[in-house]
Structures are given as structure tokens and as C-alpha cells.
Amino acid sequence: MPSDAKILIVDDHEDTLYALESALAPLGYRLARATSGDEALKQVLRGQVGLLLLDVRMPGVSGLEVVRYMRRVEQTQHIPVLLLTGFGADHELTATAFGLGVADLVLKPIEPWALRTKVRYLYDSYQRQRALEREVHELRALVKDDPGSREPASRPRLPHPDARVPPQRDSPAAAGTPPQSKDRT
């Protein structure tokens, strides 16, 4: 993919980072890593992150706190996030995660094929969305800069819908005489 946006993998365990990088390597995307929520936020705010794989429970700033912060900042609020957890399904965690707009909550151990499928879909969708936004921005700039676009295009004028149709020549109204009634009395 020509985009230089990277996939940021965040986990406080080195072996998990290595396993996730190995699982995603066949996709050919740029990968970056962070070992804490603070480090993840710094990289996300620097830009060029197209997807975030984020462990929920980390010392210091948790994965949920990272997502909460990202959703409040305009430049990061639409970056897709896959939350990773090794503590099993938790109703409260699930509700909170999806309430924050997380794309999915993935349970560890992670099936590499399923992870690649989700990552490919989310990353590619986000990149297409960004490309469309850039194109719309460029088109708006072109329209704004085009002096001819401010003037309405010249087209033939249609008659106003209330215009009266002129009377026909051989009708009494055309001759100016009132119509005669045929009275048979």
C-alpha cells in the first residue's frame, strides 16, 4: 500500500509484541510498537498512525484511557482501534469499549488469520476514507479558487410558471367582444 501510515501495536509484554508483529508481517504494512499507553499517545499524536492494536490492561495509562483521550482530539478521533485483552470476556469492558467507538475487542490468544483479516479490513477502509477526504478537500479548493464558478452558468431562461397564455385569435376574448350566449327563448 502506498500510504505511509503505520499500524501501531501497543502491549507491555515484549513476547506479545513480537507475536503480533509476526502475525501481521505477511500483510506488508508498516508496523510500529509501543510498550505503554503514554508512548502510544505520543506516537498517535505525532501522526501517521492508520490503525491501533492496543492492550487493555497496562501499567500506567490503560488502553481504555488511551482511547478516551484519542476520541477527544480531532486529529485522532477516527483512527480505528482494536482492543486486545487476555482476561476473557467482560460485559463492562465490552460495553465501555464499544461505547468509545472501538472497532473490535479481541481476546488473547489471538488467531493470526482472524487478526490479519480484521486488520486488513480496518486499515484499508481507514485509508480509503482518508483518501476520499483529501480528494473532497482538493476539489473544494479548486472550486473556491475558480473565478468562473462564482458566476451562474448561462442557460436559456424558461418562462415564469404564472405567465398567461395569450388568447387564441379566433376566440371572442381575442376580438375584445364578450362571448354571445345562444338564448333560445
mmCIF file of C-alpha atoms in Angstrom:
data_model
loop_
_atom_site.group_PDB
_atom_site.id
_atom_site.type_symbol
_atom_site.label_atom_id
_atom_site.label_comp_id
_atom_site.label_asym_id
_atom_site.label_seq_id
_atom_site.Cartn_x
_atom_site.Cartn_y
_atom_site.Cartn_z
ATOM 1 C CA MET A 1 0.000 0.000 0.000
ATOM 2 C CA PRO A 2 1.453 3.374 -0.954
ATOM 3 C CA SER A 3 0.295 5.075 2.234
ATOM 4 C CA ASP A 4 2.984 5.708 4.810
ATOM 5 C CA ALA A 5 0.552 5.355 7.728
ATOM 6 C CA LYS A 6 1.610 2.686 10.160
ATOM 7 C CA ILE A 7 -0.095 0.172 12.372
ATOM 8 C CA LEU A 8 0.815 0.830 15.977
ATOM 9 C CA ILE A 9 0.952 -2.233 18.232
ATOM 10 C CA VAL A 10 0.831 -1.456 21.952
ATOM 11 C CA ASP A 11 1.450 -4.002 24.700
ATOM 12 C CA ASP A 12 3.557 -4.029 27.856
ATOM 13 C CA HIS A 13 4.831 -7.576 27.166
ATOM 14 C CA GLU A 14 7.671 -7.960 24.691
ATOM 15 C CA ASP A 15 6.662 -11.506 23.698
ATOM 16 C CA THR A 16 3.131 -10.332 22.799
ATOM 17 C CA LEU A 17 4.538 -7.501 20.675
ATOM 18 C CA TYR A 18 6.755 -9.974 18.847
ATOM 19 C CA ALA A 19 3.839 -12.405 18.266
ATOM 20 C CA LEU A 20 1.584 -9.629 16.924
ATOM 21 C CA GLU A 21 4.327 -8.303 14.618
ATOM 22 C CA SER A 22 4.929 -11.834 13.312
ATOM 23 C CA ALA A 23 1.223 -12.354 12.680
ATOM 24 C CA LEU A 24 0.878 -9.055 10.798
ATOM 25 C CA ALA A 25 4.152 -9.138 8.846
ATOM 26 C CA PRO A 26 2.638 -11.005 5.829
ATOM 27 C CA LEU A 27 0.326 -8.037 5.188
ATOM 28 C CA GLY A 28 3.303 -5.852 4.290
ATOM 29 C CA TYR A 29 2.135 -2.801 6.242
ATOM 30 C CA ARG A 30 4.500 -0.579 8.222
ATOM 31 C CA LEU A 31 4.422 -1.630 11.845
ATOM 32 C CA ALA A 32 5.465 0.332 14.916
ATOM 33 C CA ARG A 33 5.421 -0.638 18.555
ATOM 34 C CA ALA A 34 4.911 0.958 21.930
ATOM 35 C CA THR A 35 5.181 -0.597 25.383
ATOM 36 C CA SER A 36 2.968 1.821 27.324
ATOM 37 C CA GLY A 37 -0.127 3.948 26.973
ATOM 38 C CA ASP A 38 1.942 7.144 27.280
ATOM 39 C CA GLU A 39 4.263 6.073 24.483
ATOM 40 C CA ALA A 40 1.266 5.104 22.339
ATOM 41 C CA LEU A 41 -0.359 8.517 22.800
ATOM 42 C CA LYS A 42 2.852 10.297 21.819
ATOM 43 C CA GLN A 43 3.129 8.275 18.600
ATOM 44 C CA VAL A 44 -0.557 8.716 17.739
ATOM 45 C CA LEU A 45 -0.350 12.480 18.277
ATOM 46 C CA ARG A 46 2.735 12.701 16.029
ATOM 47 C CA GLY A 47 0.511 11.410 13.230
ATOM 48 C CA GLN A 48 0.828 8.741 10.557
ATOM 49 C CA VAL A 49 -0.980 6.045 12.540
ATOM 50 C CA GLY A 50 -3.632 4.293 10.457
ATOM 51 C CA LEU A 51 -4.656 1.643 12.978
ATOM 52 C CA LEU A 52 -4.012 0.950 16.640
ATOM 53 C CA LEU A 53 -3.805 -2.516 18.232
ATOM 54 C CA LEU A 54 -3.965 -1.757 21.909
ATOM 55 C CA ASP A 55 -3.728 -3.908 25.027
ATOM 56 C CA VAL A 56 -6.460 -3.017 27.511
ATOM 57 C CA ARG A 57 -4.584 -3.510 30.774
ATOM 58 C CA MET A 58 -1.158 -1.930 31.025
ATOM 59 C CA PRO A 59 0.643 -0.281 33.919
ATOM 60 C CA GLY A 60 0.217 3.484 33.976
ATOM 61 C CA VAL A 61 -2.140 4.637 31.227
ATOM 62 C CA SER A 62 -4.531 1.819 30.272
ATOM 63 C CA GLY A 63 -5.736 1.057 26.781
ATOM 64 C CA LEU A 64 -9.182 2.459 27.560
ATOM 65 C CA GLU A 65 -7.640 5.726 28.784
ATOM 66 C CA VAL A 66 -5.689 5.992 25.519
ATOM 67 C CA VAL A 67 -8.909 5.538 23.520
ATOM 68 C CA ARG A 68 -10.785 8.080 25.676
ATOM 69 C CA TYR A 69 -8.093 10.657 25.016
ATOM 70 C CA MET A 70 -7.932 9.875 21.289
ATOM 71 C CA ARG A 71 -11.682 10.335 20.875
ATOM 72 C CA ARG A 72 -11.476 13.860 22.338
ATOM 73 C CA VAL A 73 -8.784 15.016 19.882
ATOM 74 C CA GLU A 74 -9.983 15.850 16.372
ATOM 75 C CA GLN A 75 -6.899 14.546 14.567
ATOM 76 C CA THR A 76 -7.120 11.121 16.255
ATOM 77 C CA GLN A 77 -10.812 10.557 16.904
ATOM 78 C CA HIS A 78 -11.423 8.477 13.759
ATOM 79 C CA ILE A 79 -8.374 6.205 13.920
ATOM 80 C CA PRO A 80 -9.662 2.630 14.183
ATOM 81 C CA VAL A 81 -8.712 0.750 17.359
ATOM 82 C CA LEU A 82 -8.614 -2.982 18.054
ATOM 83 C CA LEU A 83 -8.504 -3.556 21.809
ATOM 84 C CA LEU A 84 -6.682 -6.696 22.958
ATOM 85 C CA THR A 85 -7.311 -8.436 26.242
ATOM 86 C CA GLY A 86 -6.072 -11.619 27.859
ATOM 87 C CA PHE A 87 -8.548 -11.533 30.746
ATOM 88 C CA GLY A 88 -11.532 -13.050 28.950
ATOM 89 C CA ALA A 89 -14.906 -11.643 28.051
ATOM 90 C CA ASP A 90 -16.111 -8.956 30.442
ATOM 91 C CA HIS A 91 -19.520 -7.317 29.893
ATOM 92 C CA GLU A 92 -18.482 -3.998 31.449
ATOM 93 C CA LEU A 93 -15.262 -3.830 29.414
ATOM 94 C CA THR A 94 -17.115 -4.705 26.229
ATOM 95 C CA ALA A 95 -19.791 -2.048 26.829
ATOM 96 C CA THR A 96 -17.192 0.600 27.650
ATOM 97 C CA ALA A 97 -15.003 -0.276 24.646
ATOM 98 C CA PHE A 98 -17.813 -0.190 22.115
ATOM 99 C CA GLY A 99 -19.201 2.947 23.748
ATOM 100 C CA LEU A 100 -15.864 4.615 22.971
ATOM 101 C CA GLY A 101 -16.101 3.579 19.330
ATOM 102 C CA VAL A 102 -13.574 0.750 19.390
ATOM 103 C CA ALA A 103 -13.775 -1.342 16.197
ATOM 104 C CA ASP A 104 -13.436 -4.677 17.989
ATOM 105 C CA LEU A 105 -12.387 -6.303 21.236
ATOM 106 C CA VAL A 106 -10.079 -9.258 20.548
ATOM 107 C CA LEU A 107 -9.384 -11.965 23.123
ATOM 108 C CA LYS A 108 -5.894 -13.398 23.577
ATOM 109 C CA PRO A 109 -4.557 -15.811 22.454
ATOM 110 C CA ILE A 110 -5.170 -14.351 19.031
ATOM 111 C CA GLU A 111 -5.750 -16.401 15.904
ATOM 112 C CA PRO A 112 -3.301 -14.866 13.345
ATOM 113 C CA TRP A 113 -5.541 -15.376 10.310
ATOM 114 C CA ALA A 114 -8.539 -13.711 12.000
ATOM 115 C CA LEU A 115 -6.344 -10.841 13.197
ATOM 116 C CA ARG A 116 -4.906 -10.272 9.697
ATOM 117 C CA THR A 117 -8.413 -10.223 8.241
ATOM 118 C CA LYS A 118 -9.640 -7.621 10.735
ATOM 119 C CA VAL A 119 -6.505 -5.513 10.421
ATOM 120 C CA ARG A 120 -6.568 -5.546 6.607
ATOM 121 C CA TYR A 121 -10.219 -4.504 6.539
ATOM 122 C CA LEU A 122 -9.927 -1.733 9.144
ATOM 123 C CA TYR A 123 -6.643 -0.340 7.838
ATOM 124 C CA ASP A 124 -7.700 -0.334 4.176
ATOM 125 C CA SER A 125 -11.112 1.183 4.990
ATOM 126 C CA TYR A 126 -9.499 3.956 7.001
ATOM 127 C CA GLN A 127 -7.001 4.684 4.222
ATOM 128 C CA ARG A 128 -9.796 4.858 1.610
ATOM 129 C CA GLN A 129 -11.763 7.202 3.868
ATOM 130 C CA ARG A 130 -8.735 9.466 4.311
ATOM 131 C CA ALA A 131 -8.077 9.460 0.538
ATOM 132 C CA LEU A 132 -11.692 10.494 -0.128
ATOM 133 C CA GLU A 133 -11.471 13.261 2.462
ATOM 134 C CA ARG A 134 -8.295 14.582 0.809
ATOM 135 C CA GLU A 135 -9.948 14.462 -2.621
ATOM 136 C CA VAL A 136 -13.016 16.342 -1.384
ATOM 137 C CA HIS A 137 -10.746 18.945 0.233
ATOM 138 C CA GLU A 138 -8.780 19.365 -3.031
ATOM 139 C CA LEU A 139 -11.960 19.653 -5.111
ATOM 140 C CA ARG A 140 -13.394 22.257 -2.757
ATOM 141 C CA ALA A 141 -10.167 24.234 -3.024
ATOM 142 C CA LEU A 142 -10.346 24.085 -6.828
ATOM 143 C CA VAL A 143 -13.958 25.254 -6.872
ATOM 144 C CA LYS A 144 -13.194 28.033 -4.402
ATOM 145 C CA ASP A 145 -10.233 29.251 -6.482
ATOM 146 C CA ASP A 146 -12.087 29.123 -9.842
ATOM 147 C CA PRO A 147 -13.349 32.665 -10.627
ATOM 148 C CA GLY A 148 -15.804 31.300 -13.184
ATOM 149 C CA SER A 149 -17.507 29.179 -10.568
ATOM 150 C CA ARG A 150 -18.888 32.254 -8.794
ATOM 151 C CA GLU A 151 -20.974 33.322 -11.788
ATOM 152 C CA PRO A 152 -24.068 31.318 -12.590
ATOM 153 C CA ALA A 153 -23.852 29.363 -15.784
ATOM 154 C CA SER A 154 -25.696 30.995 -18.671
ATOM 155 C CA ARG A 155 -28.710 28.950 -19.632
ATOM 156 C CA PRO A 156 -31.832 29.817 -21.517
ATOM 157 C CA ARG A 157 -34.480 31.340 -19.328
ATOM 158 C CA LEU A 158 -37.701 29.488 -19.015
ATOM 159 C CA PRO A 159 -40.946 31.438 -18.776
ATOM 160 C CA HIS A 160 -42.303 32.032 -15.335
ATOM 161 C CA PRO A 161 -44.881 29.379 -14.477
ATOM 162 C CA ASP A 162 -47.546 32.046 -13.848
ATOM 163 C CA ALA A 163 -47.197 33.654 -17.270
ATOM 164 C CA ARG A 164 -50.558 33.956 -19.002
ATOM 165 C CA VAL A 165 -51.065 32.200 -22.258
ATOM 166 C CA PRO A 166 -52.194 34.747 -24.851
ATOM 167 C CA PRO A 167 -55.748 34.247 -26.091
ATOM 168 C CA GLN A 168 -56.275 32.471 -29.435
ATOM 169 C CA ARG A 169 -57.014 34.641 -32.495
ATOM 170 C CA ASP A 170 -60.429 33.387 -33.320
ATOM 171 C CA SER A 171 -61.675 33.310 -29.749
ATOM 172 C CA PRO A 172 -64.111 36.039 -28.617
ATOM 173 C CA ALA A 173 -61.639 37.196 -25.965
ATOM 174 C CA ALA A 174 -59.108 37.991 -28.687
ATOM 175 C CA ALA A 175 -61.574 40.234 -30.560
ATOM 176 C CA GLY A 176 -62.469 42.132 -27.426
ATOM 177 C CA THR A 177 -66.149 41.206 -27.632
ATOM 178 C CA PRO A 178 -67.893 39.286 -24.935
ATOM 179 C CA PRO A 179 -68.987 35.828 -25.898
ATOM 180 C CA GLN A 180 -72.536 35.633 -27.169
ATOM 181 C CA SER A 181 -74.895 33.325 -25.486
ATOM 182 C CA LYS A 182 -77.206 31.324 -27.585
ATOM 183 C CA ASP A 183 -80.500 32.034 -25.979
ATOM 184 C CA ARG A 184 -83.488 30.136 -27.328
ATOM 185 C CA THR A 185 -86.328 31.969 -25.785
#
